[in-house]
Amino acid sequence: MGLGVCKMKPISILALEETPKVGLKTIEKVLSIAPTFEPSSPTDLIEVLKRTKSKFGRIAIPDTQNATIGWNKAHEIWKHSQQHNIRIIPRYSPHYPKSLSQISDPPALLHVLGNIDAINRDCIAIVGTREPTEYGITVAKRLGALFAESGYTVVSGLANGIDTAAHQGALDVDGLTVAVLANGLDTVYPIKNKELADAILKNNGALVSEYSWGTMINRSYFVARDRIQSGLSLGVFVVETGIKGGTLHTVKSCKEQKRVLIVSKHPPYLIGHPKTRGNAQLISEADMVFENDDDIDLIIIEMSRVKDELLLHQDKKKNNRTNSIQMTLG
């Protein structure tokens, strides 16, 4: 279910997220209906959920103790986030990335540290294995630089290997790059990439997460994070991957979100290498196969097509919403 046009304050949405036994599907339902009031207490949170249940049914209503836990934790997170210059952006905000808002399951809130404009530019995700070949590292760095020089924000996940190389390539040419994290923005994972994260921020890039301040690493969060890397981007570039791994989750999201899937073709001496077998399998599914730098222009043309389609879809949604409101007003 996509989120509606509810403009509940971010801190109230955060309170719902932090309330025990209130799941993401319930929050989506809350946000799909027009609010009649803005919650100002834990009791109000319960009332909002009761009103949502009256429309949808099958919603668990937290008791006062759990609602208070969520309310207090949200305000604590809000305070820490403000102290550390982390912006908490609701989906209705003009700062929320338009491309991300059009996926089937966009985060209700996006936490951003750094240059918020970096996630609202044309982006390309460059992804791959944490244990690449030397060839893979070289290609990822070069691609990061080439796309950054072409005006794209390079999106990746700050992981070891291909992610690190892609971020570094963009930084080497003073380009913009964004890291999507699978934890709260109070920490950097892996720890060894703290210096890289600092460099991204210093160079006008950003760190992004759907997880609030203090959220620790969880394996499932990496899978969820992958849809955001793709969702922010017009295309996903697979530099190097085995037949298993997180990269394939990003590929799955790329296909579902109708973004351009680009797969790097390796030289003959690496065919059959464990870290390139995923590429060999994906080539038949790819929208574009990258063999040399001459392919960059074609990739950019294809991503421009996707951008036009996203803008067209956005306009249709806006028109449908306007028509619906007009019909309701009679």
Coordinates of C-alpha atoms in Angstrom, one line a residue:
M1 CA 0.0 0.0 0.0
G2 CA 1.5 3.4 -1.0
L3 CA 1.4 6.2 1.5
G4 CA -1.3 8.8 1.1
V5 CA -1.2 12.6 1.4
C6 CA -1.5 12.7 5.2
K7 CA 0.7 15.5 6.6
M8 CA 1.2 14.3 10.1
K9 CA 4.3 15.9 11.7
P10 CA 7.5 13.8 11.3
I11 CA 7.8 13.5 15.1
S12 CA 4.3 12.0 15.3
I13 CA 5.1 9.5 12.6
L14 CA 8.4 8.7 14.4
A15 CA 6.3 8.1 17.6
L16 CA 4.2 5.6 15.7
E17 CA 7.4 3.8 14.4
E18 CA 8.8 3.6 17.9
T19 CA 5.6 2.3 19.6
P20 CA 5.9 -1.4 20.3
K21 CA 3.5 -3.6 18.4
V22 CA 2.8 -0.9 15.8
G23 CA 4.0 -2.2 12.5
L24 CA 4.9 -0.5 9.2
K25 CA 1.6 -1.7 7.5
T26 CA -0.4 0.0 10.3
I27 CA 1.6 3.2 9.9
E28 CA 0.9 3.2 6.2
K29 CA -2.8 2.9 6.9
V30 CA -2.6 5.8 9.4
L31 CA -0.9 7.9 6.7
S32 CA -3.3 7.0 4.0
I33 CA -6.2 8.9 5.6
A34 CA -6.6 12.6 6.2
P35 CA -5.9 13.4 9.9
T36 CA -8.5 15.3 11.9
F37 CA -6.0 16.4 14.5
E38 CA -2.2 16.3 15.3
P39 CA -1.3 14.0 18.1
S40 CA 0.1 15.9 21.1
S41 CA 0.3 13.0 23.7
P42 CA 0.5 9.2 23.9
T43 CA -3.3 9.2 24.4
D44 CA -3.6 11.0 21.1
L45 CA -1.5 8.4 19.4
I46 CA -3.9 5.7 20.6
E47 CA -6.9 7.7 19.4
V48 CA -5.3 8.1 15.9
L49 CA -4.9 4.3 15.8
K50 CA -8.4 3.7 17.0
R51 CA -9.8 6.0 14.2
T52 CA -7.6 4.1 11.7
K53 CA -8.9 0.8 12.9
S54 CA -12.5 2.0 12.6
K55 CA -11.8 2.4 8.8
F56 CA -9.5 -0.6 8.1
G57 CA -10.1 -3.0 11.0
R58 CA -7.6 -5.6 12.2
I59 CA -5.2 -3.1 13.8
A60 CA -3.7 -3.8 17.2
I61 CA -4.1 -0.9 19.5
P62 CA -1.2 -0.4 22.0
D63 CA -1.9 0.2 25.6
T64 CA -1.0 3.5 27.3
Q65 CA 2.4 2.1 28.5
N66 CA 3.5 1.2 25.0
A67 CA 2.2 4.4 23.5
T68 CA 4.2 6.3 26.1
I69 CA 7.3 4.4 25.3
G70 CA 7.0 5.3 21.6
W71 CA 6.2 8.9 22.4
N72 CA 9.1 9.4 24.7
K73 CA 11.6 7.5 22.5
A74 CA 10.6 9.6 19.5
H75 CA 11.2 12.8 21.3
E76 CA 14.6 11.6 22.5
I77 CA 15.5 10.6 18.9
W78 CA 14.3 13.9 17.6
K79 CA 16.5 15.8 20.1
H80 CA 19.6 13.8 19.3
S81 CA 18.9 14.2 15.5
Q82 CA 18.7 17.9 15.8
Q83 CA 21.8 18.1 17.9
H84 CA 23.7 16.3 15.2
N85 CA 22.2 18.1 12.2
I86 CA 20.2 15.0 11.0
R87 CA 17.1 16.0 9.0
I88 CA 14.1 13.8 9.4
I89 CA 12.1 14.1 6.1
P90 CA 8.5 12.9 5.7
R91 CA 7.3 11.7 2.4
Y92 CA 5.2 14.8 1.7
S93 CA 8.2 17.1 2.1
P94 CA 9.5 18.8 -1.1
H95 CA 12.9 17.6 0.1
Y96 CA 11.9 13.9 -0.1
P97 CA 13.5 12.4 -3.3
K98 CA 10.8 12.2 -6.0
S99 CA 12.2 9.0 -7.5
L100 CA 12.1 7.3 -4.1
S101 CA 8.6 8.4 -3.4
Q102 CA 7.4 6.4 -6.4
I103 CA 8.5 3.0 -5.3
S104 CA 5.9 0.6 -3.9
D105 CA 7.2 0.8 -0.3
P106 CA 8.9 4.2 0.3
P107 CA 10.1 4.9 3.9
A108 CA 7.6 7.0 5.8
L109 CA 10.6 9.0 7.1
L110 CA 14.0 9.5 5.6
H111 CA 16.9 10.5 7.9
V112 CA 19.6 12.5 6.1
L113 CA 22.9 13.8 7.3
G114 CA 24.7 16.2 5.0
N115 CA 23.6 17.9 1.7
I116 CA 20.0 17.2 1.2
D117 CA 20.1 18.4 -2.4
A118 CA 22.5 15.5 -3.2
I119 CA 19.6 13.0 -3.0
N120 CA 17.4 15.1 -5.2
R121 CA 19.7 15.1 -8.2
D122 CA 19.9 12.5 -10.9
C123 CA 21.4 9.4 -9.2
I124 CA 23.0 6.2 -10.3
A125 CA 23.6 3.3 -7.9
I126 CA 27.0 1.5 -8.3
V127 CA 27.0 -1.8 -6.4
G128 CA 28.8 -5.1 -6.0
T129 CA 30.6 -7.6 -3.9
R130 CA 32.5 -6.8 -0.7
E131 CA 35.4 -8.9 -1.9
P132 CA 36.0 -7.8 -5.5
T133 CA 38.9 -8.6 -7.9
E134 CA 41.4 -5.8 -8.5
Y135 CA 39.7 -5.4 -11.9
G136 CA 36.4 -4.8 -10.1
I137 CA 37.9 -2.2 -7.8
T138 CA 39.4 -0.3 -10.8
V139 CA 36.2 -0.4 -12.8
A140 CA 34.1 0.8 -9.8
K141 CA 36.4 3.7 -9.1
R142 CA 36.5 4.7 -12.7
L143 CA 32.7 4.5 -13.0
G144 CA 32.2 6.6 -9.8
A145 CA 34.4 9.3 -11.3
L146 CA 32.9 9.2 -14.8
F147 CA 29.3 9.4 -13.6
A148 CA 30.1 12.1 -11.0
E149 CA 31.8 14.1 -13.8
S150 CA 28.6 13.7 -15.9
G151 CA 26.6 15.4 -13.1
Y152 CA 25.2 12.3 -11.4
T153 CA 25.1 11.6 -7.7
V154 CA 26.8 8.2 -7.1
V155 CA 24.7 6.1 -4.7
S156 CA 26.1 3.1 -2.9
G157 CA 26.1 1.4 0.5
L158 CA 29.4 2.3 2.1
A159 CA 30.3 -1.4 2.3
N160 CA 33.8 -2.7 1.8
G161 CA 34.8 -3.5 -1.8
I162 CA 32.8 -2.2 -4.8
D163 CA 30.8 0.3 -2.7
T164 CA 33.9 1.9 -1.2
A165 CA 35.6 2.1 -4.6
A166 CA 32.5 3.7 -6.2
H167 CA 32.3 6.4 -3.4
Q168 CA 36.0 7.0 -3.7
G169 CA 35.9 7.4 -7.4
A170 CA 33.3 10.1 -7.1
L171 CA 35.2 11.9 -4.4
D172 CA 38.4 11.8 -6.5
V173 CA 36.8 14.1 -9.0
D174 CA 35.1 16.2 -6.3
G175 CA 31.7 14.7 -7.3
L176 CA 28.7 14.1 -5.2
T177 CA 28.1 10.7 -3.6
V178 CA 25.5 9.4 -1.2
A179 CA 25.8 6.4 1.2
V180 CA 22.6 4.5 2.2
L181 CA 23.1 2.9 5.6
A182 CA 21.3 0.0 7.2
N183 CA 21.5 1.5 10.7
G184 CA 20.9 4.8 12.5
L185 CA 23.1 7.7 11.4
D186 CA 24.8 7.9 14.8
T187 CA 27.2 5.1 13.7
V188 CA 29.0 4.1 10.6
Y189 CA 29.3 0.5 9.5
P190 CA 31.8 -0.9 8.8
I191 CA 33.8 1.1 11.3
K192 CA 36.8 1.2 9.0
N193 CA 34.8 3.4 6.6
K194 CA 34.3 6.2 9.1
E195 CA 36.9 8.3 7.4
L196 CA 35.2 7.7 4.0
A197 CA 31.8 8.7 5.5
D198 CA 33.4 11.9 6.8
A199 CA 34.9 12.6 3.4
I200 CA 31.5 12.1 1.7
L201 CA 30.0 14.7 4.1
K202 CA 32.9 17.1 3.7
N203 CA 32.5 16.9 -0.1
N204 CA 28.9 18.0 0.0
G205 CA 27.4 14.5 -0.2
A206 CA 25.1 12.8 2.3
L207 CA 24.5 9.8 4.5
V208 CA 20.9 8.5 4.3
S209 CA 18.9 5.9 6.3
E210 CA 15.3 4.9 6.9
Y211 CA 16.4 4.0 10.4
S212 CA 16.4 6.5 13.3
W213 CA 19.1 7.6 15.6
G214 CA 20.4 4.7 17.8
T215 CA 19.1 1.9 15.5
M216 CA 21.7 -1.0 15.5
I217 CA 22.7 -3.2 12.6
N218 CA 20.3 -6.0 11.7
R219 CA 20.8 -8.4 8.8
S220 CA 17.3 -7.8 7.5
Y221 CA 18.0 -4.1 7.4
F222 CA 20.6 -4.6 4.6
V223 CA 18.0 -6.2 2.4
A224 CA 15.6 -3.4 3.1
R225 CA 18.3 -0.8 2.5
D226 CA 19.0 -2.2 -1.0
R227 CA 15.5 -1.0 -2.3
I228 CA 16.4 2.5 -1.3
Q229 CA 19.7 2.5 -3.2
S230 CA 17.7 1.5 -6.3
G231 CA 14.8 3.8 -5.5
L232 CA 16.9 6.9 -5.3
S233 CA 18.5 6.1 -8.6
L234 CA 17.6 6.0 -12.3
G235 CA 19.9 3.0 -12.9
V236 CA 21.7 0.3 -11.0
F237 CA 25.1 -0.6 -12.2
V238 CA 26.4 -4.0 -11.1
V239 CA 30.2 -3.9 -11.3
E240 CA 30.9 -7.3 -9.9
T241 CA 29.0 -10.0 -8.0
G242 CA 28.9 -13.7 -7.2
I243 CA 25.8 -15.8 -7.6
K244 CA 24.8 -15.0 -4.1
G245 CA 24.9 -11.8 -2.0
G246 CA 23.3 -8.5 -1.3
T247 CA 23.8 -7.1 -4.8
L248 CA 21.1 -9.4 -6.1
H249 CA 18.6 -7.8 -3.7
T250 CA 19.4 -4.5 -5.2
V251 CA 19.0 -6.0 -8.7
K252 CA 15.5 -7.4 -7.7
S253 CA 14.5 -3.9 -6.5
C254 CA 15.8 -2.4 -9.7
K255 CA 13.6 -4.6 -11.8
E256 CA 10.5 -4.1 -9.7
Q257 CA 11.0 -0.3 -9.7
K258 CA 11.6 -0.3 -13.5
R259 CA 15.1 1.3 -13.3
V260 CA 17.9 0.7 -15.8
L261 CA 19.9 -2.5 -14.9
I262 CA 23.5 -2.2 -16.2
V263 CA 25.8 -5.1 -15.8
S264 CA 29.6 -5.0 -16.3
K265 CA 31.0 -7.6 -18.7
H266 CA 34.4 -8.9 -17.6
P267 CA 37.4 -9.7 -19.7
P268 CA 38.0 -13.3 -20.7
Y269 CA 40.6 -14.0 -18.0
L270 CA 38.0 -13.4 -15.3
I271 CA 35.2 -15.4 -16.9
G272 CA 34.3 -18.2 -14.4
H273 CA 35.9 -16.4 -11.4
P274 CA 33.6 -16.8 -8.3
K275 CA 33.3 -13.1 -8.0
T276 CA 32.1 -12.6 -11.6
R277 CA 29.6 -15.5 -12.0
G278 CA 26.7 -13.3 -10.9
N279 CA 27.5 -10.9 -13.7
A280 CA 27.6 -13.7 -16.2
Q281 CA 24.1 -14.8 -15.1
L282 CA 22.7 -11.2 -15.0
I283 CA 23.9 -10.2 -18.5
S284 CA 20.9 -11.9 -20.1
E285 CA 18.6 -10.0 -17.9
A286 CA 20.3 -6.6 -18.1
D287 CA 18.9 -3.6 -19.9
M288 CA 22.5 -2.7 -20.9
V289 CA 25.8 -4.5 -20.8
F290 CA 28.9 -2.4 -20.1
E291 CA 32.1 -3.3 -21.9
N292 CA 34.0 -0.1 -22.1
D293 CA 33.7 3.7 -21.4
D294 CA 32.1 4.3 -24.8
D295 CA 28.9 2.7 -23.3
I296 CA 28.5 5.5 -20.8
D297 CA 26.7 7.8 -23.2
L298 CA 24.2 5.1 -24.1
I299 CA 23.6 4.4 -20.4
I300 CA 22.9 8.1 -19.7
I301 CA 20.4 8.2 -22.6
E302 CA 18.6 5.2 -21.2
M303 CA 18.5 6.7 -17.7
S304 CA 17.1 9.9 -19.2
R305 CA 14.3 7.8 -20.6
V306 CA 13.5 6.4 -17.2
K307 CA 13.6 9.9 -15.7
D308 CA 11.0 11.0 -18.2
E309 CA 8.8 8.1 -17.4
L310 CA 9.0 8.8 -13.6
L311 CA 8.1 12.4 -14.2
L312 CA 5.1 11.4 -16.4
H313 CA 3.9 9.0 -13.7
Q314 CA 4.3 11.6 -11.0
D315 CA 2.2 14.1 -13.0
K316 CA -0.5 11.4 -13.5
K317 CA -0.6 10.7 -9.8
K318 CA -0.8 14.5 -9.0
N319 CA -3.7 14.9 -11.5
N320 CA -5.6 11.9 -10.1
R321 CA -5.2 13.2 -6.6
T322 CA -6.5 16.6 -7.7
N323 CA -9.5 15.1 -9.4
S324 CA -10.2 12.9 -6.4
I325 CA -10.2 16.0 -4.1
Q326 CA -12.4 17.9 -6.5
M327 CA -14.9 15.1 -6.6
T328 CA -14.9 14.8 -2.8
L329 CA -15.6 18.6 -2.5
G330 CA -18.4 18.2 -5.0

